């Protein structure tokens, strides 16, 4: 079976968002083990949706559809940032700094892709 990273090795944002989704799953499992179910559920949905929308954009029907899918990914990233900042502020929550750093990179690349796509 071919691995995701191997199949998409030439697509930086796909690989970054997939790796981020894996880390989000692990982080939310840790939250669930500490009975932080509400935050874990919200974070799991938004954090994994980023990559899913970027993957969906790869088969967009038009440039406008491609940009739209990336904008949805951006919205999910912004929501994920909110939940991670919240975790950062709450006692007895695992440190989300690594996830935030990864997310900031994804946001930068995604912003660049949207602006470049609009200017073409």
mmCIF file of C-alpha atoms in Angstrom:
data_model
loop_
_atom_site.group_PDB
_atom_site.id
_atom_site.type_symbol
_atom_site.label_atom_id
_atom_site.label_comp_id
_atom_site.label_asym_id
_atom_site.label_seq_id
_atom_site.Cartn_x
_atom_site.Cartn_y
_atom_site.Cartn_z
ATOM 1 C CA UNK A 1 0.000 0.000 0.000
ATOM 2 C CA UNK A 2 1.351 3.410 -0.940
ATOM 3 C CA UNK A 3 1.714 5.999 1.834
ATOM 4 C CA UNK A 4 0.133 9.451 1.632
ATOM 5 C CA UNK A 5 3.491 11.236 1.946
ATOM 6 C CA UNK A 6 4.957 9.082 -0.805
ATOM 7 C CA UNK A 7 2.030 9.698 -3.173
ATOM 8 C CA UNK A 8 2.026 13.466 -2.583
ATOM 9 C CA UNK A 9 5.726 14.123 -1.975
ATOM 10 C CA UNK A 10 5.744 16.927 -4.560
ATOM 11 C CA UNK A 11 2.879 18.807 -2.899
ATOM 12 C CA UNK A 12 4.218 20.605 0.204
ATOM 13 C CA UNK A 13 0.880 21.869 1.528
ATOM 14 C CA UNK A 14 -0.793 18.482 1.191
ATOM 15 C CA UNK A 15 2.001 16.780 3.107
ATOM 16 C CA UNK A 16 2.113 19.507 5.784
ATOM 17 C CA UNK A 17 -1.643 19.460 6.306
ATOM 18 C CA UNK A 18 -1.713 15.646 6.439
ATOM 19 C CA UNK A 19 1.093 15.531 9.011
ATOM 20 C CA UNK A 20 -0.720 18.232 10.984
ATOM 21 C CA UNK A 21 -3.935 16.178 10.931
ATOM 22 C CA UNK A 22 -2.047 13.186 12.334
ATOM 23 C CA UNK A 23 -0.683 15.325 15.174
ATOM 24 C CA UNK A 24 -4.171 16.707 15.850
ATOM 25 C CA UNK A 25 -5.563 13.177 16.172
ATOM 26 C CA UNK A 26 -2.851 12.279 18.691
ATOM 27 C CA UNK A 27 -3.331 15.542 20.627
ATOM 28 C CA UNK A 28 -7.106 15.124 20.793
ATOM 29 C CA UNK A 29 -6.715 11.529 21.959
ATOM 30 C CA UNK A 30 -4.613 12.913 24.792
ATOM 31 C CA UNK A 31 -7.349 15.459 25.562
ATOM 32 C CA UNK A 32 -9.960 12.701 25.583
ATOM 33 C CA UNK A 33 -7.863 10.640 27.995
ATOM 34 C CA UNK A 34 -8.037 13.672 30.318
ATOM 35 C CA UNK A 35 -11.826 13.855 29.784
ATOM 36 C CA UNK A 36 -11.649 17.119 27.804
ATOM 37 C CA UNK A 37 -14.227 15.842 25.317
ATOM 38 C CA UNK A 38 -15.850 19.071 24.108
ATOM 39 C CA UNK A 39 -12.591 20.787 23.138
ATOM 40 C CA UNK A 40 -11.164 17.530 21.766
ATOM 41 C CA UNK A 41 -14.163 17.045 19.488
ATOM 42 C CA UNK A 42 -14.112 20.614 18.131
ATOM 43 C CA UNK A 43 -10.360 20.513 17.579
ATOM 44 C CA UNK A 44 -10.478 17.118 15.900
ATOM 45 C CA UNK A 45 -13.098 18.309 13.409
ATOM 46 C CA UNK A 46 -11.467 21.608 12.476
ATOM 47 C CA UNK A 47 -7.861 20.388 12.612
ATOM 48 C CA UNK A 48 -8.392 17.436 10.287
ATOM 49 C CA UNK A 49 -10.708 19.376 7.972
ATOM 50 C CA UNK A 50 -7.845 21.646 6.876
ATOM 51 C CA UNK A 51 -6.069 18.869 5.008
ATOM 52 C CA UNK A 52 -9.295 17.318 3.764
ATOM 53 C CA UNK A 53 -10.270 20.582 2.066
ATOM 54 C CA UNK A 54 -6.794 21.055 0.613
ATOM 55 C CA UNK A 55 -6.917 17.504 -0.748
ATOM 56 C CA UNK A 56 -10.359 18.176 -2.229
ATOM 57 C CA UNK A 57 -9.018 21.337 -3.907
ATOM 58 C CA UNK A 58 -6.602 19.196 -5.911
ATOM 59 C CA UNK A 59 -9.530 18.080 -8.077
ATOM 60 C CA UNK A 60 -11.314 21.418 -8.262
ATOM 61 C CA UNK A 61 -13.584 22.007 -11.232
ATOM 62 C CA UNK A 62 -12.234 25.515 -11.840
ATOM 63 C CA UNK A 63 -9.788 28.092 -10.521
ATOM 64 C CA UNK A 64 -12.647 29.680 -8.547
ATOM 65 C CA UNK A 65 -13.512 26.283 -7.024
ATOM 66 C CA UNK A 66 -9.833 25.711 -6.164
ATOM 67 C CA UNK A 67 -9.630 29.086 -4.391
ATOM 68 C CA UNK A 68 -12.941 28.448 -2.630
ATOM 69 C CA UNK A 69 -11.723 25.103 -1.236
ATOM 70 C CA UNK A 70 -8.528 26.747 0.000
ATOM 71 C CA UNK A 71 -10.574 29.496 1.638
ATOM 72 C CA UNK A 72 -12.584 26.842 3.466
ATOM 73 C CA UNK A 73 -9.289 25.283 4.594
ATOM 74 C CA UNK A 74 -8.229 28.736 5.856
ATOM 75 C CA UNK A 75 -11.456 29.072 7.862
ATOM 76 C CA UNK A 76 -10.882 25.668 9.407
ATOM 77 C CA UNK A 77 -7.298 26.661 10.209
ATOM 78 C CA UNK A 78 -8.513 29.843 11.904
ATOM 79 C CA UNK A 79 -10.973 27.829 14.002
ATOM 80 C CA UNK A 80 -8.225 25.360 14.872
ATOM 81 C CA UNK A 81 -6.003 28.257 15.933
ATOM 82 C CA UNK A 82 -8.761 29.442 18.283
ATOM 83 C CA UNK A 83 -9.064 26.032 19.968
ATOM 84 C CA UNK A 84 -5.289 25.665 20.284
ATOM 85 C CA UNK A 85 -4.955 29.138 21.818
ATOM 86 C CA UNK A 86 -7.731 28.180 24.232
ATOM 87 C CA UNK A 87 -5.883 24.987 25.192
ATOM 88 C CA UNK A 88 -2.768 27.070 25.714
ATOM 89 C CA UNK A 89 -4.610 29.273 28.227
ATOM 90 C CA UNK A 90 -6.304 26.515 30.222
ATOM 91 C CA UNK A 91 -4.773 24.679 33.142
ATOM 92 C CA UNK A 92 -4.290 20.936 32.881
ATOM 93 C CA UNK A 93 -4.262 20.967 29.072
ATOM 94 C CA UNK A 94 -1.278 19.624 27.108
ATOM 95 C CA UNK A 95 1.005 22.228 25.573
ATOM 96 C CA UNK A 96 -0.086 22.978 21.973
ATOM 97 C CA UNK A 97 2.990 25.037 20.953
ATOM 98 C CA UNK A 98 4.254 22.549 18.362
ATOM 99 C CA UNK A 99 0.789 22.364 16.807
ATOM 100 C CA UNK A 100 0.513 26.154 16.726
ATOM 101 C CA UNK A 101 3.896 26.452 15.006
ATOM 102 C CA UNK A 102 2.852 23.869 12.409
ATOM 103 C CA UNK A 103 -0.461 25.649 11.921
ATOM 104 C CA UNK A 104 1.237 29.024 11.372
ATOM 105 C CA UNK A 105 3.323 27.434 8.594
ATOM 106 C CA UNK A 106 0.207 25.961 6.994
ATOM 107 C CA UNK A 107 -1.549 29.343 7.202
ATOM 108 C CA UNK A 108 1.404 31.074 5.525
ATOM 109 C CA UNK A 109 1.594 28.601 2.661
ATOM 110 C CA UNK A 110 -2.180 28.516 2.222
ATOM 111 C CA UNK A 111 -2.367 32.319 2.132
ATOM 112 C CA UNK A 112 0.354 32.374 -0.517
ATOM 113 C CA UNK A 113 -1.432 29.755 -2.627
ATOM 114 C CA UNK A 114 -4.688 31.740 -2.492
ATOM 115 C CA UNK A 115 -3.052 35.057 -3.371
ATOM 116 C CA UNK A 116 -1.000 33.503 -6.188
ATOM 117 C CA UNK A 117 -4.060 31.736 -7.576
ATOM 118 C CA UNK A 118 -6.061 34.952 -7.569
ATOM 119 C CA UNK A 119 -3.351 36.842 -9.472
ATOM 120 C CA UNK A 120 -3.121 34.315 -12.335
#
